[in-house]
Tab-separated table of C-alpha atoms in Angstrom:
chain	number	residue	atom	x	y	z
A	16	UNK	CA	16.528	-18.496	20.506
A	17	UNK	CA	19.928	-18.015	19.614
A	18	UNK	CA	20.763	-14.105	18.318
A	19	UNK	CA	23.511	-15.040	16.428
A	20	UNK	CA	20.990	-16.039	13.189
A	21	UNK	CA	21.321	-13.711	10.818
A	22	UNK	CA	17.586	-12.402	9.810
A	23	UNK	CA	16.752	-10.503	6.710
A	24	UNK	CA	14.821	-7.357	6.641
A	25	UNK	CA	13.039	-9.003	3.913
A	26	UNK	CA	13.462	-12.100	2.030
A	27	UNK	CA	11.502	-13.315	-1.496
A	28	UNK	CA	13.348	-17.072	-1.622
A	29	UNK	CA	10.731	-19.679	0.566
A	30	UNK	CA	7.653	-18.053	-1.819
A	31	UNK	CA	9.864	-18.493	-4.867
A	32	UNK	CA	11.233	-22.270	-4.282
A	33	UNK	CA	7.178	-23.118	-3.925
A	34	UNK	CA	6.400	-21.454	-7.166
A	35	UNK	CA	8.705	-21.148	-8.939
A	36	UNK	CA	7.557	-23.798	-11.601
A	37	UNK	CA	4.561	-22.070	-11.835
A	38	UNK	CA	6.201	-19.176	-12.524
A	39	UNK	CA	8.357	-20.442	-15.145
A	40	UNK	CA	5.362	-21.889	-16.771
A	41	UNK	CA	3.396	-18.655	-16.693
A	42	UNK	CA	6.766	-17.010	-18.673
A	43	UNK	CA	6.254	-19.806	-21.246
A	44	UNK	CA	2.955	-19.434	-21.676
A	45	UNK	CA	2.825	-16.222	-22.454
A	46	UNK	CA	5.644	-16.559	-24.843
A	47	UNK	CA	4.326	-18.941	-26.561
A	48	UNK	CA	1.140	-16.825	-27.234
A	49	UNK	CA	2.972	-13.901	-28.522
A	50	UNK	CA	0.815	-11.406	-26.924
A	51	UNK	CA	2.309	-8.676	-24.520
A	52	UNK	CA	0.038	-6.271	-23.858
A	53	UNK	CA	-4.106	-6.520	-23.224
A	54	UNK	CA	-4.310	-10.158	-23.518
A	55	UNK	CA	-6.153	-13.066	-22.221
A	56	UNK	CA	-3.634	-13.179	-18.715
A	57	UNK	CA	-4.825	-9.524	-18.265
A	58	UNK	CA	-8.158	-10.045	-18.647
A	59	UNK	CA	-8.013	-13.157	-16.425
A	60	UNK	CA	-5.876	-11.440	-13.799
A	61	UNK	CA	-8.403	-8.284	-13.677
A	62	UNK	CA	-11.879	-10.518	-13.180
A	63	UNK	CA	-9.655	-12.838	-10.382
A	64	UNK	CA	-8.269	-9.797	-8.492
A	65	UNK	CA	-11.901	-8.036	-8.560
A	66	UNK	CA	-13.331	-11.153	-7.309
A	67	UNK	CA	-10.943	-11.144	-4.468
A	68	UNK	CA	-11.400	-7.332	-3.353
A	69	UNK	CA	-15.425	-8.059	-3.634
A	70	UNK	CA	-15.629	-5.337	-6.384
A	71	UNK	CA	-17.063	-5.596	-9.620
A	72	UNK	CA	-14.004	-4.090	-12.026
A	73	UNK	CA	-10.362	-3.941	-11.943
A	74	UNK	CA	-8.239	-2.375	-14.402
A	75	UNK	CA	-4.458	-2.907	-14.226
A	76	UNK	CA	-1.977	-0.364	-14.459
A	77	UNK	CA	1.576	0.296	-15.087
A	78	UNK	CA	2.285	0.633	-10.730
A	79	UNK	CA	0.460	1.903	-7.863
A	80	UNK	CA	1.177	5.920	-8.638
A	81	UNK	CA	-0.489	5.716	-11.954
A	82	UNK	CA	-3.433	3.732	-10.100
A	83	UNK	CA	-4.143	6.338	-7.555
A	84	UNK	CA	-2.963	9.418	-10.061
A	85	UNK	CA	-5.626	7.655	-12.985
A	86	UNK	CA	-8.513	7.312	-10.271
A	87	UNK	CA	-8.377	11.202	-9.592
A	88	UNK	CA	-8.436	11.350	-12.991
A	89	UNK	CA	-11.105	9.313	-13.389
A	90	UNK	CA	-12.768	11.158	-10.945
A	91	UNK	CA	-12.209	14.841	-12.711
A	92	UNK	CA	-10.156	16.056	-9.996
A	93	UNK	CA	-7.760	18.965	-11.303
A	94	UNK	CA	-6.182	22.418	-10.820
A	95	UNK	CA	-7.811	24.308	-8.366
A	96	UNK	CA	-9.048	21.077	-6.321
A	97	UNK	CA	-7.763	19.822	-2.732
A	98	UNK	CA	-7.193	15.805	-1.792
A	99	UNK	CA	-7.618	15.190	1.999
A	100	UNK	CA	-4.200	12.932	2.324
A	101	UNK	CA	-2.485	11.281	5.567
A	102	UNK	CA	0.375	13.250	6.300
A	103	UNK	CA	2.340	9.697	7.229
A	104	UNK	CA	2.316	8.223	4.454
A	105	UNK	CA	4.509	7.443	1.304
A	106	UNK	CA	5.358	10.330	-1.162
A	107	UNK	CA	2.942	8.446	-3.984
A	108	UNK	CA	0.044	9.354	-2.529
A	109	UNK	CA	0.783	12.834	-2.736
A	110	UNK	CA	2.672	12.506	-5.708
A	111	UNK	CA	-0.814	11.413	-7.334
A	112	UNK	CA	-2.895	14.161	-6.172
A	113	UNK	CA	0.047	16.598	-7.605
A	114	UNK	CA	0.173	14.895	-10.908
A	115	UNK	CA	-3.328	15.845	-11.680
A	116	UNK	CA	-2.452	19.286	-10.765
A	117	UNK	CA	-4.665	19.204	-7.647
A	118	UNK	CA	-3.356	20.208	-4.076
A	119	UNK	CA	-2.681	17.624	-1.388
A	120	UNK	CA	-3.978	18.694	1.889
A	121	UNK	CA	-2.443	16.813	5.232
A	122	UNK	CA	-4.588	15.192	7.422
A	123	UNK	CA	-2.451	13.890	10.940
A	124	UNK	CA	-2.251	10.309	11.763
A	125	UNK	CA	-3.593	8.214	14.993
A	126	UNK	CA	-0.418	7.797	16.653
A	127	UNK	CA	-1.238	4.483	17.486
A	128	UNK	CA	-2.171	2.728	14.093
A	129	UNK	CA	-0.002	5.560	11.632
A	130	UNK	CA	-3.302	5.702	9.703
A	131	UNK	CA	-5.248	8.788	9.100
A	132	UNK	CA	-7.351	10.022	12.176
A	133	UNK	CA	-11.279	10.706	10.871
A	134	UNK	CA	-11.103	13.136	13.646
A	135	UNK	CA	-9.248	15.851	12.124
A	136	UNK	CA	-10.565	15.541	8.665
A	137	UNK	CA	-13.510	18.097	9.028
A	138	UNK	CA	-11.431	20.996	9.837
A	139	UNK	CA	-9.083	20.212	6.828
A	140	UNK	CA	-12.028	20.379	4.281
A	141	UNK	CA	-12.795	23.538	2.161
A	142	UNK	CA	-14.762	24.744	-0.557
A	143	UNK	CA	-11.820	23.297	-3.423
A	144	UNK	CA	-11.776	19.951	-1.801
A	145	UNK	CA	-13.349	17.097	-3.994
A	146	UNK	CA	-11.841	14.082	-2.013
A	147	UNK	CA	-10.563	11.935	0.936
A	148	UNK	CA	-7.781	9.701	0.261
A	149	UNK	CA	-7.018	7.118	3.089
A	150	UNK	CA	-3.945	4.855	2.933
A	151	UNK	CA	-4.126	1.592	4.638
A	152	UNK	CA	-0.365	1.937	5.917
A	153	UNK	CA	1.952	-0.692	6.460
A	154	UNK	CA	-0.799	-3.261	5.948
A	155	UNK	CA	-3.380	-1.839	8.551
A	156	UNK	CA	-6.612	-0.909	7.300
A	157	UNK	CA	-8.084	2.599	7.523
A	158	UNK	CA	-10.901	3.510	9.686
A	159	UNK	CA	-13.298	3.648	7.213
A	160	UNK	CA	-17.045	4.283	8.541
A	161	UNK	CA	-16.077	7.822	9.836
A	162	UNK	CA	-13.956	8.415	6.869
A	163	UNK	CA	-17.134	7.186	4.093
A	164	UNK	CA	-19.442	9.051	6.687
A	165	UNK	CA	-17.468	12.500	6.586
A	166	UNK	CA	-17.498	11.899	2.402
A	167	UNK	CA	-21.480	11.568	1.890
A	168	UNK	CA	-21.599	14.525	4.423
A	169	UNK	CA	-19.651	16.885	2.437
A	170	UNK	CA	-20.504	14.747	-1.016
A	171	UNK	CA	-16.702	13.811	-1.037
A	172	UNK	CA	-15.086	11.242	-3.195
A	173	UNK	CA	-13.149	8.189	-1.644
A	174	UNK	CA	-10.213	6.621	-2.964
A	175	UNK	CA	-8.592	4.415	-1.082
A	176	UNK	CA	-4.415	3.778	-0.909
A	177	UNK	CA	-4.155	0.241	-1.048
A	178	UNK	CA	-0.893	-0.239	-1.788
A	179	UNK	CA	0.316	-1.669	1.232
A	180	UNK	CA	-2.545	-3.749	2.345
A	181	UNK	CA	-3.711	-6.348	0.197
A	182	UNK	CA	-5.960	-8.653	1.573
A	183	UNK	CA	-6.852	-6.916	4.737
A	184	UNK	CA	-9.862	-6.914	6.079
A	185	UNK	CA	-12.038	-4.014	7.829
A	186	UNK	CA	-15.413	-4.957	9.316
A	187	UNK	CA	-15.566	-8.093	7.609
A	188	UNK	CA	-14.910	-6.410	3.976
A	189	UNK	CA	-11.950	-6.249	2.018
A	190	UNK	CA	-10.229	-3.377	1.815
A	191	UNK	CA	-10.639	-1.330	-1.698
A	192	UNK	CA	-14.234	-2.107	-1.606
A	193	UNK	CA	-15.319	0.979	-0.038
A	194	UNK	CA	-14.261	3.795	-1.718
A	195	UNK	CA	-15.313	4.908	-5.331
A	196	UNK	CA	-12.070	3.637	-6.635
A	197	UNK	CA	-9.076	2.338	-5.639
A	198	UNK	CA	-5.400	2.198	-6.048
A	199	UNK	CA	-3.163	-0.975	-5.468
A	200	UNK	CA	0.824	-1.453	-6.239
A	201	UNK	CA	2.212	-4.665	-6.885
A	202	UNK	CA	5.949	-3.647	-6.740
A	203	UNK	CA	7.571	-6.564	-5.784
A	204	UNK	CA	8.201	-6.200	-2.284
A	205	UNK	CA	4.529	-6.049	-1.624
A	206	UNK	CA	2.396	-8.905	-0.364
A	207	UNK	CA	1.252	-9.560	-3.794
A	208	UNK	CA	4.079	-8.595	-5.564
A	209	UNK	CA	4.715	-8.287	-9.569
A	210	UNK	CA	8.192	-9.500	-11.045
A	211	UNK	CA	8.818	-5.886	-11.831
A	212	UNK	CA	6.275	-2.421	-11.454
A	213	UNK	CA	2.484	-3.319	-11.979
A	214	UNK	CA	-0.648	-1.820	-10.679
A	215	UNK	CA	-4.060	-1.669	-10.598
A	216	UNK	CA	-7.471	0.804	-9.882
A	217	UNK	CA	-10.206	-0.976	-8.663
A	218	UNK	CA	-14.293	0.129	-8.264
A	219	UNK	CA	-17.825	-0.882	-8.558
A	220	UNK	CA	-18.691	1.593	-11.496
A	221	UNK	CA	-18.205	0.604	-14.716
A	222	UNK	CA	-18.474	4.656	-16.452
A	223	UNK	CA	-15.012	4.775	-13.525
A	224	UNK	CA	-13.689	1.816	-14.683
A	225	UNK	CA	-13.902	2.390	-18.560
A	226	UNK	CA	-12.631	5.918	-17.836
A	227	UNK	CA	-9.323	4.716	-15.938
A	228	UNK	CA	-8.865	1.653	-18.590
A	229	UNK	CA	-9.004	4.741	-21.360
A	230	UNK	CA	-6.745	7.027	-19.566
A	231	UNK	CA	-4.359	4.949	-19.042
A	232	UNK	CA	-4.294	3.782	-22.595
A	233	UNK	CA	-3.261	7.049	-24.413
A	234	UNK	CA	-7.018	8.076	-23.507
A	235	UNK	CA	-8.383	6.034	-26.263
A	236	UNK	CA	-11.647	3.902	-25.555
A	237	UNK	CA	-11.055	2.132	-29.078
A	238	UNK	CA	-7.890	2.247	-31.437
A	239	UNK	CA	-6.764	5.268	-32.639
A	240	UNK	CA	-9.909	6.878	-31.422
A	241	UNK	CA	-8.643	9.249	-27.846
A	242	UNK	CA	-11.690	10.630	-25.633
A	243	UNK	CA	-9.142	12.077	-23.310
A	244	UNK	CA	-5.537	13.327	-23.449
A	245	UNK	CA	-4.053	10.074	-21.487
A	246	UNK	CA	-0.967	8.316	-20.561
A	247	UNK	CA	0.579	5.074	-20.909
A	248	UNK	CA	0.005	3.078	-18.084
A	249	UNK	CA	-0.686	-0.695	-18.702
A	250	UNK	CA	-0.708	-3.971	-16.900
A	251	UNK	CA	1.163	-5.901	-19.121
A	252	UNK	CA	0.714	-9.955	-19.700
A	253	UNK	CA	3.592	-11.303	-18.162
A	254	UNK	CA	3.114	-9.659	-15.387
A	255	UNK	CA	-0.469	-9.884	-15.582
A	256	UNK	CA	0.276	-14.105	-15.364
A	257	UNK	CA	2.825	-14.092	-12.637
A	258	UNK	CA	0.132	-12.314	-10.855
A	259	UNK	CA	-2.396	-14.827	-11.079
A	260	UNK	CA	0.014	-17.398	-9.911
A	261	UNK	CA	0.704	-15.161	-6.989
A	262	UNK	CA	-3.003	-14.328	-6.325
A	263	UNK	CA	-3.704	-17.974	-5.876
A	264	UNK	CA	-1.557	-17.918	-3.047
A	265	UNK	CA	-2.047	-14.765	-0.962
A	266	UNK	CA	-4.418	-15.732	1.809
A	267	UNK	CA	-2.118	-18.178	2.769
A	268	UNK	CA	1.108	-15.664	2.630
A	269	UNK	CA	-1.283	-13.224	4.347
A	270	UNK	CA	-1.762	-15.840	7.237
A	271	UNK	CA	1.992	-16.277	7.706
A	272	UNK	CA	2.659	-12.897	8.229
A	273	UNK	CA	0.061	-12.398	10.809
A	274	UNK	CA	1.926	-15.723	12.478
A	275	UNK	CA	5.120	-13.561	12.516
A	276	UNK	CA	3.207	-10.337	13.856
A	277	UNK	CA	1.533	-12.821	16.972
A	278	UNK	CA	4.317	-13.700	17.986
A	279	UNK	CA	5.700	-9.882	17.752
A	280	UNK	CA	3.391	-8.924	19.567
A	281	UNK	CA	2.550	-11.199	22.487
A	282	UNK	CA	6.900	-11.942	23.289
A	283	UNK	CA	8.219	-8.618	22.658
A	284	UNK	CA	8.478	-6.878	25.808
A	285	UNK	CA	10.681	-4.244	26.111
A	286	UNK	CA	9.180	-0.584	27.223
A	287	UNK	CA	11.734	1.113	25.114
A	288	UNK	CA	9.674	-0.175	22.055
A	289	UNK	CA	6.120	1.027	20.602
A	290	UNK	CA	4.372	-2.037	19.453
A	291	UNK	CA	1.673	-1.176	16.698
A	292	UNK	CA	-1.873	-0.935	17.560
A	293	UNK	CA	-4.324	-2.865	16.244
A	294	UNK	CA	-8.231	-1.662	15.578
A	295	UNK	CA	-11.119	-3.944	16.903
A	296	UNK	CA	-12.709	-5.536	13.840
A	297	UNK	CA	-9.314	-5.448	11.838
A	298	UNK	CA	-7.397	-8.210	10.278
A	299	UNK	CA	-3.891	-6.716	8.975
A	300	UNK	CA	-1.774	-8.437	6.581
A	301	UNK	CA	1.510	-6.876	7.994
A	302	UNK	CA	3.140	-5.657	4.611
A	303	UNK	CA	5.670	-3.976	7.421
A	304	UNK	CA	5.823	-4.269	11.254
A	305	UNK	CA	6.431	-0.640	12.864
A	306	UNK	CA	7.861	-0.050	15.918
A	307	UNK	CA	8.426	2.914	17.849
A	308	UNK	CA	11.714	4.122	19.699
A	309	UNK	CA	12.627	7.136	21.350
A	310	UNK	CA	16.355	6.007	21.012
A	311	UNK	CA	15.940	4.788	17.033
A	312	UNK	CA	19.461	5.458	16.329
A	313	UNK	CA	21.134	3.239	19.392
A	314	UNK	CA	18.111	0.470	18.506
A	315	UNK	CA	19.474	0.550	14.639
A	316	UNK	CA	23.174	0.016	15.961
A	317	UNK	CA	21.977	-2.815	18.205
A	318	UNK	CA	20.435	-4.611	15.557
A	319	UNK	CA	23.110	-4.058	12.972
A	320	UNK	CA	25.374	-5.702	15.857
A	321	UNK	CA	23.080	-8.835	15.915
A	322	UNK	CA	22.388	-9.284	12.106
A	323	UNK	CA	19.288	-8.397	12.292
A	324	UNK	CA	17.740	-6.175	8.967
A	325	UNK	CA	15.821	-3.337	9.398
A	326	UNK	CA	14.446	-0.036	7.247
A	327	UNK	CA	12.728	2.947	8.616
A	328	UNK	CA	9.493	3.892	6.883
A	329	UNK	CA	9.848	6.669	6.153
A	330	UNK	CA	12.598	8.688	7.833
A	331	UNK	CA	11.946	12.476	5.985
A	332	UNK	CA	7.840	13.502	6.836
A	333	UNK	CA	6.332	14.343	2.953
A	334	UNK	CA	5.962	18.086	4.065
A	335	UNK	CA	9.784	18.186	4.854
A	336	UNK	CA	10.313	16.869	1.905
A	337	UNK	CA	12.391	19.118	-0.767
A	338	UNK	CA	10.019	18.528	-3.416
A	339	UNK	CA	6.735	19.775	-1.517
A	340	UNK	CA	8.698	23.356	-0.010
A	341	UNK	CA	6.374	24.859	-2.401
A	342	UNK	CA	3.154	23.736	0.027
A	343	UNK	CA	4.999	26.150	3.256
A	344	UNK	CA	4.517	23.777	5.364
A	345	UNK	CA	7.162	24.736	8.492
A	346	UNK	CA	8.542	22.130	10.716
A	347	UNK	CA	6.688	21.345	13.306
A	348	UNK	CA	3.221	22.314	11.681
A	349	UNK	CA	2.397	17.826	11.517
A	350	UNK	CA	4.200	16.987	14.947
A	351	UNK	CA	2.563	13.498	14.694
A	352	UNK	CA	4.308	13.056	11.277
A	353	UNK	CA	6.889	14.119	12.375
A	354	UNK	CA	7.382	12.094	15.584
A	355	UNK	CA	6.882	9.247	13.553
A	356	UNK	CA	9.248	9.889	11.058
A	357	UNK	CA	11.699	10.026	13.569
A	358	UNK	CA	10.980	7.072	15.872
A	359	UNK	CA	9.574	4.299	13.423
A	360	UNK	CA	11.937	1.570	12.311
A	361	UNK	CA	10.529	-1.538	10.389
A	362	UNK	CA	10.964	-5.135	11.807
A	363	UNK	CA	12.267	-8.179	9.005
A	364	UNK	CA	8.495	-9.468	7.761
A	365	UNK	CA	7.896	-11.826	5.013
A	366	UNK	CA	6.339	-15.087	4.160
A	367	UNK	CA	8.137	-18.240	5.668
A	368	UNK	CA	10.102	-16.712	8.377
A	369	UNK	CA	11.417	-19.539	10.690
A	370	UNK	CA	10.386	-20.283	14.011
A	371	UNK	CA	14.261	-19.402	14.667
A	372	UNK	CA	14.933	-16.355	13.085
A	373	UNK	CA	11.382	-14.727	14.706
A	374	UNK	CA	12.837	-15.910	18.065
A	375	UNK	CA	16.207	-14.162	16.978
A	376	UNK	CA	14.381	-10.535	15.713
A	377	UNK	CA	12.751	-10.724	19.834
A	378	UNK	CA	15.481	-11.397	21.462
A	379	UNK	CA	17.179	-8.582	19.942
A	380	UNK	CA	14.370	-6.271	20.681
A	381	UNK	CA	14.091	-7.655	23.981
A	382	UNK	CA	17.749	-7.473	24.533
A	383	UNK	CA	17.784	-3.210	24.009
């Protein structure tokens, strides 16, 4: 294929010319109705979206943080507790644990899938930790019977990151179907995306589920009447409908993307590039395809030169971060964080990618 096509790192346009009527039709509807907040296109959204997780209750929020941050709420977890986290990961699922005034406690990755490696969790636990949280990064689910084993051992809570994997599939089960809650973000870029920040906190309990819908509504179970000193953080309607319209729809997006990451994976061949790994018994939906390079720097340049998008997820480890110097956590204390942070650089994935511009991100990586 011809390099000289310019490729996207991301691109919403071929989902958007197939609905956008539907979309434009969801707006009206819910203009018509008058209702913005805790409607009927909630309600609907929340049983369709549990349905499709296989859990019994979903409760949207107002984005992913407050979904994870609401769950450990949910879940009692405070000052004085520890959250088992991934140390590669994105700052919100720290972020989450700090908001409730709990301690994040990092947990190194498997080098090969960036997800959090059951192996090291034991040594991380302690008398103040109160629960695992495992992100299914970059679309590729957790390994979750050691992680669910390691939890009933110590009589751990689970709540799973979803954020990035929507759809995915681990052992033949959804992902956010085996912790005791859930987080998932539908930011926009994400493979089911809102029209602007949305969330939601999934689980199979309904005391969880009434607790995070009441937190995250001023803690209030009924109006004017507040159980718990809570936030504001609601799924609103329009979103709530563009949603469903998306929902309908996500399998098949889901399949396209693992189209693009075949072919990734069977015609790039270059041993200057780390391919991701992927478990036995796994079915990623690819939110982002991470590669590896020793070189990242040069690889970025030759890209650039080709037109070829890229982003690098995520370039500063969360313990080197400025806002966590408070944890003393020295450089070179997560070297498998850190490695990553320094070699991963994301590869242009999205729904309807041409046959052309996949051929066009290879060549390029085959070209390095």
């Amino acid at each position: 294929m011809s390099s000289v096509i310019k490729v996207p790192f991301v691109s919403f346009k071929p989902l958007e010319a197939e609905i956008g009527d539907e979309i434009k039709e969801a707006f009206d509807r819910v203009i018509q109705r008058s209702w913005y907040i805790g409607g009927i296109e909630d309600e609907e959204f929340e049983k369709a979206f549990a349905d499709y997780v296989g859990v019994s209750y979903a409760c949207g929020t107002g984005n992913g943080l407050d979904s994870l941050m609401l769950s450990l709420r949910a879940l009692d977890i405070g000052e004085a507790d520890e959250v088992i986290v991934p140390s590669n990961t994105y700052i919100a699922t720290a972020l989450a644990v700090t908001y409730t005034g709990a301690t994040p406690v990092f947990v190194e990755p498997d080098i090969r899938t960036y997800n959090i490696d059951p192996s090291l969790i034991e040594e991380k636990i302690t008398e103040k930790t109160k629960a695992i949280m495992p992100v299914h990064l970059y679309g590729q689910p957790a390994d979750m019977d050691p992680v669910m084993k390691i939890a009933a051992k110590h009589k751990l809570y689970v709540i799973e990151d979803c954020a990035q994997a929507h759809g995915a599939y681990y052992k033949g089960k959804r992902i956010g179907s085996f912790g005791d809650l859930a987080g998932f973000s539908f930011y926009p870029g994400k493979n089911l995306g809102a029209l602007g920040d949305a969330g939601a906190a999934v689980t199979n309990q309904k005391t969880l589920a009434d607790k995070v819908r009441a937190l995250g509504n001023y803690g209030s179970d009924y109006k004017y009447h507040h159980i718990y000193k809570g936030v504001n953080s609601r799924l609103d309607e329009m979103q709530a409908a563009f949603l469903s319209v998306k929902l309908k729809c996500l399998d098949k997006t889901n399949e396209d993307r693992r189209r693009v990451a075949a072919a990734y994976l069977e015609n790039i061949k270059n041993d200057k590039i780390i391919l991701p790994y992927v478990m036995p018994e796994t079915e990623p939906v690819w939110h982002i395809f991470a590669v590896r390079s020793a070189d990242r720097g040069r690889l970025e340049k030759h890209l650039s030169d080709r037109g070829i998008g890229y982003n690098k997820h995520y370039p500063i480890a969360m313990h080197m971060q400025e806002c966590y110097k408070d944890l003393n956590i020295s450089k070179g204390s997560l070297p498998i964080a850190e490695e990553i942070s320094e070699t991963q650089l994301s590869l242009p994935m999205y729904y309807g990618m041409t046959d052309d511009e996949v051929g066009a991100v290879i060549d390029a990586l085959n070209s390095f």
